[in-house]
Tab-separated table of C-alpha atoms in Angstrom:
chain	number	residue	atom	x	y	z
A	1	MET	CA	188.366	272.143	145.248
A	2	THR	CA	185.125	272.234	144.682
A	3	LEU	CA	184.441	269.193	142.646
A	4	ASP	CA	182.442	266.572	144.323
A	5	ILE	CA	184.304	263.449	143.176
A	6	ALA	CA	181.430	260.813	145.889
A	7	THR	CA	178.435	263.052	143.698
A	8	ARG	CA	179.259	262.618	140.561
A	9	VAL	CA	180.519	258.988	141.256
A	10	TYR	CA	177.015	258.089	142.191
A	11	ASP	CA	175.178	259.789	139.592
A	12	HIS	CA	177.395	259.148	136.745
A	13	GLY	CA	176.109	257.474	133.206
A	14	PHE	CA	177.505	257.133	130.104
A	15	ARG	CA	176.619	260.015	128.444
A	16	ILE	CA	177.375	262.384	130.779
A	17	ASP	CA	181.017	260.725	131.964
A	18	PRO	CA	183.108	258.971	128.825
A	19	ILE	CA	186.767	258.130	130.748
A	20	VAL	CA	188.565	259.411	127.226
A	21	ARG	CA	187.026	262.942	127.316
A	22	THR	CA	189.949	264.291	124.571
A	23	LEU	CA	193.264	262.276	123.058
A	24	LEU	CA	195.045	265.412	125.247
A	25	ASP	CA	194.126	263.826	127.866
A	26	THR	CA	196.894	260.906	127.598
A	27	ASP	CA	201.467	260.983	128.752
A	28	PHE	CA	203.858	263.239	127.610
A	29	TYR	CA	206.294	260.873	126.498
A	30	LYS	CA	203.621	259.407	123.927
A	31	PHE	CA	203.755	262.751	121.704
A	32	LEU	CA	207.403	262.963	121.787
A	33	MET	CA	207.762	259.241	120.730
A	34	VAL	CA	205.196	259.450	118.275
A	35	GLN	CA	206.565	262.510	116.129
A	36	LEU	CA	210.123	260.497	116.687
A	37	ILE	CA	208.436	256.972	115.062
A	38	ARG	CA	206.994	258.913	112.234
A	39	GLU	CA	210.072	260.290	111.338
A	40	VAL	CA	212.169	256.791	111.291
A	41	ALA	CA	209.720	254.175	111.130
A	42	PRO	CA	206.786	255.892	109.534
A	43	THR	CA	205.547	252.512	107.228
A	44	THR	CA	206.192	249.785	110.385
A	45	ARG	CA	203.574	248.015	111.869
A	46	VAL	CA	203.694	247.207	115.555
A	47	THR	CA	201.005	245.347	117.277
A	48	PHE	CA	199.877	246.354	121.360
A	49	GLY	CA	198.775	243.744	123.181
A	50	LEU	CA	196.639	244.689	127.092
A	51	VAL	CA	198.569	242.365	130.138
A	52	ASN	CA	197.235	241.817	133.499
A	53	ARG	CA	200.011	240.740	135.757
A	54	SER	CA	197.598	240.541	138.917
A	55	LYS	CA	196.441	237.341	137.434
A	56	SER	CA	194.015	236.730	140.375
A	57	VAL	CA	192.118	239.917	139.104
A	58	ARG	CA	189.853	238.238	136.281
A	59	LEU	CA	189.411	241.330	134.267
A	60	ALA	CA	186.617	239.776	132.583
A	61	GLU	CA	184.405	238.621	135.473
A	62	VAL	CA	184.411	242.387	136.893
A	63	ILE	CA	184.281	244.284	133.755
A	64	ASP	CA	180.970	244.015	131.657
A	65	GLU	CA	182.174	243.638	127.755
A	66	ARG	CA	179.103	245.600	126.460
A	67	GLU	CA	180.747	248.810	128.544
A	68	LEU	CA	184.433	248.236	127.871
A	69	ARG	CA	183.057	248.378	124.564
A	70	ASP	CA	181.504	251.168	124.536
A	71	GLN	CA	183.892	253.284	126.189
A	72	LEU	CA	186.588	251.019	123.409
A	73	ASP	CA	183.892	252.900	120.758
A	74	HIS	CA	184.006	256.204	121.979
A	75	ALA	CA	187.506	256.604	122.429
A	76	ARG	CA	187.626	256.443	118.233
A	77	THR	CA	184.748	258.856	118.390
A	78	VAL	CA	187.325	261.790	120.050
A	79	ARG	CA	189.391	263.841	117.932
A	80	PHE	CA	191.924	266.552	118.740
A	81	GLN	CA	190.534	270.317	119.366
A	82	LYS	CA	191.561	273.059	117.631
A	83	ASN	CA	192.415	274.523	121.077
A	84	GLU	CA	194.661	271.558	122.439
A	85	LEU	CA	196.472	271.874	119.088
A	86	ILE	CA	197.102	275.337	118.873
A	87	TRP	CA	198.724	274.576	122.382
A	88	LEU	CA	201.072	271.454	121.414
A	89	ALA	CA	202.351	273.718	118.595
A	90	GLY	CA	203.145	276.952	120.404
A	91	ASN	CA	203.995	275.724	123.734
A	92	THR	CA	206.952	275.528	125.522
A	93	PHE	CA	208.247	272.189	126.640
A	94	TYR	CA	211.482	271.437	128.664
A	95	GLY	CA	212.959	274.894	127.301
A	96	VAL	CA	211.976	274.163	124.171
A	97	ARG	CA	209.898	275.855	121.750
A	98	GLN	CA	207.540	274.861	119.031
A	99	ILE	CA	208.947	271.226	120.076
A	100	PHE	CA	206.143	269.551	117.324
A	101	SER	CA	206.797	270.542	113.759
A	102	ALA	CA	204.032	271.500	111.641
A	103	ASP	CA	203.968	268.720	109.672
A	104	PHE	CA	202.906	266.394	112.790
A	105	ILE	CA	200.702	268.906	114.075
A	106	ASP	CA	198.865	268.230	110.564
A	107	TRP	CA	198.475	264.349	111.579
A	108	LEU	CA	196.878	265.018	114.810
A	109	ALA	CA	194.769	267.077	113.560
A	110	ASP	CA	193.599	264.217	111.170
A	111	PHE	CA	193.829	261.339	113.743
A	112	ARG	CA	191.529	258.799	115.362
A	113	LEU	CA	192.490	256.217	117.384
A	114	PRO	CA	192.926	252.790	115.303
A	115	GLU	CA	190.434	249.648	115.230
A	116	TYR	CA	190.183	247.291	118.189
A	117	ASP	CA	190.486	244.051	118.863
A	118	LEU	CA	188.701	242.109	121.869
A	119	HIS	CA	188.053	238.530	123.052
A	120	ARG	CA	187.768	236.861	126.649
A	121	THR	CA	190.503	234.521	127.117
A	122	ASP	CA	189.876	231.328	129.797
A	123	ASP	CA	191.368	232.196	132.569
A	124	GLY	CA	188.973	235.112	132.949
A	125	GLN	CA	190.722	238.260	131.422
A	126	TYR	CA	190.339	240.249	128.495
A	127	GLU	CA	192.950	240.396	125.530
A	128	LEU	CA	192.825	243.403	123.998
A	129	THR	CA	195.517	244.264	121.396
A	130	PHE	CA	195.994	246.785	118.728
A	131	ASP	CA	197.579	246.170	115.201
A	132	GLY	CA	198.373	248.858	112.762
A	133	PRO	CA	200.939	251.688	111.897
A	134	TRP	CA	203.266	252.345	114.621
A	135	ALA	CA	202.607	255.391	115.472
A	136	ALA	CA	198.635	255.499	115.827
A	137	THR	CA	198.939	251.838	117.695
A	138	SER	CA	201.343	253.674	120.148
A	139	MET	CA	198.737	256.258	120.573
A	140	TRP	CA	195.532	253.604	122.160
A	141	GLU	CA	198.359	252.959	125.582
A	142	ILE	CA	197.193	255.401	127.342
A	143	PRO	CA	194.099	255.542	126.845
A	144	ALA	CA	193.115	251.674	126.787
A	145	LEU	CA	194.933	251.578	130.522
A	146	ALA	CA	192.550	254.444	131.567
A	147	ILE	CA	189.525	252.720	130.081
A	148	VAL	CA	190.033	249.316	132.007
A	149	ASN	CA	191.152	250.829	135.188
A	150	GLU	CA	188.091	253.202	135.315
A	151	LEU	CA	186.154	250.519	134.361
A	152	ARG	CA	187.492	248.329	137.353
A	153	ALA	CA	186.425	250.474	140.049
A	154	ARG	CA	183.231	251.776	138.547
A	155	ALA	CA	182.696	247.966	138.930
A	156	ALA	CA	184.024	247.725	142.594
A	157	MET	CA	181.682	251.030	143.630
A	158	LYS	CA	178.871	250.163	141.820
A	159	GLY	CA	177.154	248.743	145.199
A	160	MET	CA	177.845	251.931	147.359
A	161	ASN	CA	175.586	254.481	148.378
A	162	ARG	CA	176.233	258.258	148.080
A	163	PHE	CA	177.558	258.861	151.348
A	164	GLU	CA	179.428	255.365	151.389
A	165	LEU	CA	181.470	256.966	148.322
A	166	ASP	CA	181.543	260.313	150.514
A	167	VAL	CA	183.296	258.919	152.811
A	168	LEU	CA	185.200	256.441	150.678
A	169	TYR	CA	186.576	259.918	148.943
A	170	ALA	CA	187.030	261.965	152.186
A	171	ARG	CA	189.480	259.090	153.415
A	172	ALA	CA	191.154	258.986	150.072
A	173	LYS	CA	191.570	262.664	150.204
A	174	ALA	CA	192.985	262.385	154.140
A	175	LYS	CA	195.705	260.200	153.183
A	176	VAL	CA	196.878	261.802	149.835
A	177	TRP	CA	197.054	264.697	151.757
A	178	ALA	CA	198.997	263.382	154.851
A	179	LYS	CA	201.586	262.165	152.037
A	180	ILE	CA	202.164	265.277	150.842
A	181	GLU	CA	202.751	266.887	154.788
A	182	ARG	CA	205.912	264.273	154.953
A	183	LEU	CA	206.877	265.226	151.873
A	184	ARG	CA	206.554	268.768	152.796
A	185	ALA	CA	208.392	267.561	156.476
A	186	LEU	CA	210.918	265.643	154.344
A	187	GLU	CA	211.799	269.101	152.151
A	188	ARG	CA	212.514	271.016	156.050
A	189	GLU	CA	215.381	268.163	156.192
A	190	VAL	CA	216.996	267.861	153.034
A	191	GLY	CA	216.278	270.540	150.465
A	192	ARG	CA	214.102	270.658	148.034
A	193	VAL	CA	212.342	267.797	146.253
A	194	PRO	CA	210.929	267.782	142.960
A	195	ILE	CA	207.751	265.556	142.150
A	196	ALA	CA	205.783	265.131	139.075
A	197	GLU	CA	202.431	263.517	139.226
A	198	PHE	CA	202.923	260.401	136.721
A	199	GLY	CA	199.551	258.835	137.224
A	200	THR	CA	197.294	258.782	134.271
A	201	ARG	CA	197.930	255.059	133.171
A	202	ARG	CA	196.808	253.200	136.274
A	203	ARG	CA	194.501	255.433	137.427
A	204	HIS	CA	191.579	255.271	139.786
A	205	GLY	CA	189.747	257.692	137.251
A	206	PHE	CA	190.200	261.032	135.459
A	207	LEU	CA	187.989	263.290	137.921
A	208	TRP	CA	190.484	262.135	141.351
A	209	GLN	CA	193.204	262.148	139.348
A	210	LYS	CA	192.417	265.867	138.828
A	211	TRP	CA	191.672	266.272	141.997
A	212	CYS	CA	195.402	264.827	142.685
A	213	VAL	CA	197.036	267.039	141.190
A	214	GLU	CA	195.270	270.067	142.216
A	215	ALA	CA	196.073	268.619	145.685
A	216	LEU	CA	199.737	268.446	144.792
A	217	LYS	CA	200.290	271.746	143.032
A	218	GLU	CA	198.522	273.722	146.458
A	219	GLY	CA	200.562	271.541	148.793
A	220	LEU	CA	203.968	271.448	147.217
A	221	GLY	CA	203.686	275.041	145.462
A	222	ALA	CA	207.110	274.924	143.591
A	223	SER	CA	208.483	271.586	144.381
A	224	PHE	CA	205.362	269.940	142.186
A	225	THR	CA	207.484	270.417	138.803
A	226	GLY	CA	204.130	269.321	137.139
A	227	THR	CA	202.632	266.603	135.517
A	228	SER	CA	202.581	263.546	132.344
A	229	ASN	CA	198.891	263.935	131.792
A	230	VAL	CA	199.097	266.434	128.756
A	231	LYS	CA	194.860	267.878	129.356
A	232	MET	CA	195.851	268.568	132.753
A	233	ALA	CA	198.714	270.273	132.026
A	234	MET	CA	197.415	272.525	129.646
A	235	ASP	CA	194.300	273.106	132.220
A	236	SER	CA	196.302	273.463	135.108
A	237	ALA	CA	199.080	275.414	133.382
A	238	LEU	CA	201.806	273.225	134.721
A	239	GLU	CA	204.886	271.617	132.789
A	240	ALA	CA	203.612	268.459	130.808
A	241	ILE	CA	206.460	265.944	131.859
A	242	GLY	CA	208.214	262.717	130.390
A	243	THR	CA	210.932	261.720	127.301
A	244	ASN	CA	210.128	257.839	126.197
A	245	ALA	CA	209.364	255.084	127.156
A	246	HIS	CA	210.071	251.211	126.738
A	247	GLU	CA	208.024	250.964	123.359
A	248	LEU	CA	211.054	252.647	121.502
A	249	PRO	CA	213.979	250.237	122.700
A	250	MET	CA	211.628	246.437	121.947
A	251	VAL	CA	210.211	248.045	118.432
A	252	TYR	CA	213.991	248.536	117.353
A	253	ALA	CA	215.040	245.101	119.149
A	254	ALA	CA	212.376	242.690	117.697
A	255	LEU	CA	213.463	244.222	113.900
A	256	ALA	CA	217.258	243.727	114.527
A	257	ARG	CA	219.056	241.319	111.740
A	258	ASP	CA	221.269	239.642	113.645
A	259	ASP	CA	222.460	239.337	117.503
A	260	ALA	CA	224.632	241.963	116.686
A	261	GLU	CA	222.150	244.670	115.900
A	262	LEU	CA	220.288	243.194	118.490
A	263	ARG	CA	222.449	244.229	121.501
A	264	ALA	CA	223.098	247.967	119.460
A	265	ALA	CA	219.169	248.381	119.646
A	266	PRO	CA	219.402	250.553	122.663
A	267	TYR	CA	222.175	252.669	121.448
A	268	ARG	CA	220.259	253.244	118.379
A	269	VAL	CA	217.654	254.794	120.150
A	270	LEU	CA	219.334	257.166	121.549
A	271	GLU	CA	221.067	258.374	118.402
A	272	ASP	CA	217.931	259.101	116.818
A	273	TRP	CA	216.372	260.538	119.570
A	274	ALA	CA	219.574	263.054	119.875
A	275	ARG	CA	218.814	263.764	116.537
A	276	MET	CA	215.505	265.284	117.241
A	277	TYR	CA	215.557	266.396	120.804
A	278	HIS	CA	218.326	268.136	123.222
A	279	GLY	CA	218.910	269.503	126.804
A	280	ASN	CA	216.952	268.550	129.411
A	281	LEU	CA	214.948	265.553	126.986
A	282	LEU	CA	217.812	263.955	127.058
A	283	VAL	CA	217.161	261.563	129.759
A	284	ILE	CA	217.860	257.798	129.435
A	285	LEU	CA	215.892	254.497	130.389
A	286	PRO	CA	218.180	252.043	130.883
A	287	ASP	CA	216.112	248.390	131.592
A	288	THR	CA	214.113	246.963	128.748
A	289	PHE	CA	217.012	244.551	128.975
A	290	GLY	CA	218.606	245.229	131.707
A	291	THR	CA	220.087	247.896	133.448
A	292	THR	CA	223.720	246.593	134.344
A	293	SER	CA	224.139	245.113	130.644
A	294	PHE	CA	223.373	248.608	129.540
A	295	LEU	CA	225.654	250.773	131.342
A	296	ARG	CA	228.251	248.513	130.921
A	297	ASP	CA	228.094	248.393	126.939
A	298	ALA	CA	227.230	252.338	126.618
A	299	PRO	CA	229.108	254.790	124.107
A	300	ASP	CA	230.658	257.188	126.051
A	301	TRP	CA	228.704	260.091	124.821
A	302	ALA	CA	225.888	258.126	126.435
A	303	ALA	CA	227.231	259.597	129.961
A	304	ASP	CA	226.969	263.165	128.703
A	305	TRP	CA	223.314	262.614	128.449
A	306	LYS	CA	221.422	264.883	130.521
A	307	GLY	CA	220.169	261.985	133.293
A	308	VAL	CA	218.725	258.521	133.547
A	309	ARG	CA	215.130	257.457	134.866
A	310	PRO	CA	215.875	254.151	136.150
A	311	ASP	CA	212.656	251.440	136.015
A	312	SER	CA	212.105	248.415	137.766
A	313	LYS	CA	215.296	247.950	140.247
A	314	GLU	CA	215.086	248.563	143.571
A	315	PRO	CA	215.559	252.732	143.324
A	316	ILE	CA	218.390	253.580	145.702
A	317	ALA	CA	220.529	250.203	144.405
A	318	ALA	CA	219.749	251.445	140.963
A	319	ALA	CA	220.377	255.100	141.638
A	320	ASP	CA	224.276	254.373	142.874
A	321	GLU	CA	224.846	251.677	140.016
A	322	ILE	CA	224.205	254.869	137.898
A	323	VAL	CA	225.884	257.547	139.989
A	324	ALA	CA	229.044	255.236	139.901
A	325	TRP	CA	228.726	254.696	135.890
A	326	TRP	CA	229.235	258.646	135.886
A	327	LYS	CA	231.878	258.279	137.847
A	328	ALA	CA	233.590	255.637	136.133
A	329	ARG	CA	233.323	257.342	132.896
A	330	GLY	CA	234.654	260.795	134.219
A	331	ARG	CA	231.556	262.867	134.913
A	332	ASP	CA	230.141	264.200	137.876
A	333	PRO	CA	227.435	262.962	139.371
A	334	ARG	CA	226.358	265.910	140.936
A	335	ASP	CA	226.100	267.719	137.427
A	336	LYS	CA	223.302	264.949	136.843
A	337	LEU	CA	219.462	263.772	137.117
A	338	ILE	CA	218.327	260.483	138.199
A	339	VAL	CA	214.715	259.980	137.483
A	340	LEU	CA	212.697	257.676	140.096
A	341	SER	CA	209.360	256.581	138.881
A	342	ASP	CA	208.510	253.030	139.216
A	343	GLY	CA	206.272	252.682	141.778
A	344	MET	CA	207.462	255.365	143.761
A	345	ASP	CA	205.035	256.333	146.772
A	346	ILE	CA	205.842	258.530	150.283
A	347	ASP	CA	208.243	256.161	151.961
A	348	THR	CA	210.848	255.045	148.752
A	349	ILE	CA	210.835	259.093	147.944
A	350	GLU	CA	211.407	259.777	151.599
A	351	ALA	CA	214.231	256.786	152.177
A	352	SER	CA	215.478	257.766	147.823
A	353	ALA	CA	215.904	261.358	148.794
A	354	ARG	CA	218.117	260.975	152.076
A	355	HIS	CA	219.842	259.015	150.152
A	356	LEU	CA	220.901	260.776	147.287
A	357	VAL	CA	221.131	264.350	148.901
A	358	ASP	CA	224.497	265.194	147.824
A	359	LYS	CA	225.077	262.761	145.175
A	360	CYS	CA	223.130	263.724	143.002
A	361	ARG	CA	220.525	265.814	141.622
A	362	PHE	CA	217.408	263.526	141.561
A	363	SER	CA	213.256	264.162	140.891
A	364	PHE	CA	210.277	261.528	141.073
A	365	GLY	CA	207.525	260.558	139.564
A	366	TRP	CA	204.518	259.884	141.316
A	367	GLY	CA	202.305	257.648	139.668
A	368	THR	CA	199.778	254.691	141.133
A	369	HIS	CA	200.421	254.904	144.468
A	370	LEU	CA	199.237	258.670	143.916
A	371	THR	CA	196.078	258.158	142.027
A	372	ASN	CA	195.032	254.774	142.415
A	373	ASP	CA	195.452	254.266	146.366
A	374	PHE	CA	192.024	253.526	148.142
A	375	THR	CA	193.584	251.020	150.511
A	376	GLY	CA	191.323	251.017	153.291
A	377	CYS	CA	189.825	253.858	152.548
A	378	ALA	CA	186.245	252.389	152.587
A	379	PRO	CA	183.992	252.415	155.650
A	380	ALA	CA	183.149	249.522	157.571
A	381	GLY	CA	181.119	246.354	156.144
A	382	VAL	CA	181.704	247.986	152.556
A	383	HIS	CA	184.523	245.747	150.829
A	384	PRO	CA	185.014	246.463	147.107
A	385	ASN	CA	188.519	245.435	145.821
A	386	LEU	CA	189.892	248.775	144.817
A	387	ASP	CA	193.702	248.143	145.277
A	388	PRO	CA	195.420	248.974	142.316
A	389	ILE	CA	196.546	245.793	139.806
A	390	SER	CA	199.379	245.489	137.333
A	391	LEU	CA	198.297	246.853	133.735
A	392	VAL	CA	200.393	247.091	131.015
A	393	CYS	CA	200.209	247.969	127.828
A	394	LYS	CA	203.432	246.888	125.881
A	395	VAL	CA	204.408	245.908	122.304
A	396	VAL	CA	203.913	242.296	121.123
A	397	SER	CA	205.106	242.460	117.583
A	398	ALA	CA	207.013	244.243	115.155
A	399	GLU	CA	206.159	243.976	111.464
A	400	GLY	CA	204.948	240.284	112.542
A	401	ARG	CA	208.075	239.913	114.724
A	402	PRO	CA	207.921	238.981	118.098
A	403	ALA	CA	208.830	241.803	120.929
A	404	VAL	CA	210.491	241.515	124.453
A	405	LYS	CA	211.097	243.429	127.326
A	406	LEU	CA	213.935	241.266	130.262
A	407	SER	CA	213.688	244.225	132.425
A	408	ASP	CA	216.368	244.599	135.493
A	409	ASN	CA	213.038	242.557	137.516
A	410	PRO	CA	212.611	238.970	135.836
A	411	GLU	CA	208.791	238.634	136.924
A	412	LYS	CA	208.467	241.559	134.683
A	413	ALA	CA	209.988	239.580	131.090
A	414	MET	CA	207.659	239.814	128.156
A	415	GLY	CA	207.684	237.852	125.112
A	416	PRO	CA	207.750	234.076	123.922
A	417	ALA	CA	210.509	231.646	125.786
A	418	ASP	CA	212.555	231.396	122.979
A	419	GLU	CA	212.915	234.467	122.076
A	420	VAL	CA	213.156	235.727	125.549
A	421	ALA	CA	216.501	232.802	126.027
A	422	ARG	CA	218.017	233.998	123.001
A	423	TYR	CA	217.684	237.643	124.932
A	424	LEU	CA	218.813	236.547	127.382
A	425	ARG	CA	222.079	234.864	125.443
A	426	VAL	CA	222.629	238.617	124.240
A	427	PHE	CA	222.279	241.138	126.922
A	428	GLY	CA	222.980	238.476	129.970
A	429	ALA	CA	221.384	238.936	133.547
A	430	GLU	CA	223.716	240.185	135.226
A	431	GLY	CA	222.309	242.841	137.814
A	432	PHE	CA	218.814	240.775	137.619
A	433	ASP	CA	216.503	240.949	140.797
A	434	ARG	CA	213.680	239.153	141.322
A	435	MET	CA	211.082	241.000	143.005
A	436	PRO	CA	206.898	240.776	143.715
A	437	VAL	CA	205.365	243.011	141.316
A	438	VAL	CA	202.783	245.278	142.888
A	439	VAL	CA	201.733	248.126	140.456
């Protein structure tokens, strides 16, 4: 890898280093979800909003508002390129060729990110929201997060000289490679450990994520299964990885007319998803309103899906609960897949792989602790705050009705207090476990 990241960071200016270089620089699940959204809810209006769960980091005091607006405005000028659309239209994803319809590709060809609303708040944060047709506003989630995270990193490094930056990135590279060496040792112990890169949303920066992807490709070989970042998948001839996210059940639930429809909302998502996608794309995300209640009330056909991606619960406990559910439903967990991706790092990957070997198939989505782990890497006497923060961009409302996320970890709950209370009455709080939110 010949890219000199330190020099690029030291020399960069807005004109040569805009954060959003292409609309393909997003997570693959966005394209799958937006294609579904256009099919089932083409006129539904949804508002997304940025939420900084790391309140001690006052983003509006760190990131210059003019720089933030410049980057957001620039992102709105970017369009999909013809070669990108040809690749999306003709490539094979998850074993399926031409997974995206001609109508969807035509929509992307004319697409531009919609307008945004940005304000400072009294507590030193930014209120950044996107309102409009669901399919369009959904496309803002990943670029908005990437912009804010990279601007924060740029601000932290602004006072560092060329050699200090060189030391910072050299130590960060060594840190990533040491983790890769531990993964190689783990494979000698337990067999193949499939790893996908999931770090776009909270990355340190585009160039650093690109380096991490190349390091995994070089260091893990066939065990590196791909990346959620579509641009990097295309450029590096990798699989684009991803299925669905919390926004689907959050919107379906917000639009429910009564408690019965609210309780059924997560399973309506699965029904609609299965009408459009098949095979390896049938992966359940169960935790939007609580994994335990989801599994308890799930229709039997849900156990026939390929796998489950638990989120927000301690990974081994979540995996054991899902394995027990498959067994109780008469399915063999060894034929199923568990994807662990919430805040995973080398220690939790090692522990989970050792625990799950011979119990089920498993894979890992490695995100923030891969693409934004600079803790302890700065040279002596330099103290940039580069520790990752828990920044999300979630659905705030749908058709003017408040959206809610309960989560297995109540620290991640979102929504007005009265609506959260209603959702807790409908779904219950069984299996919830309050844990600190790091990323």
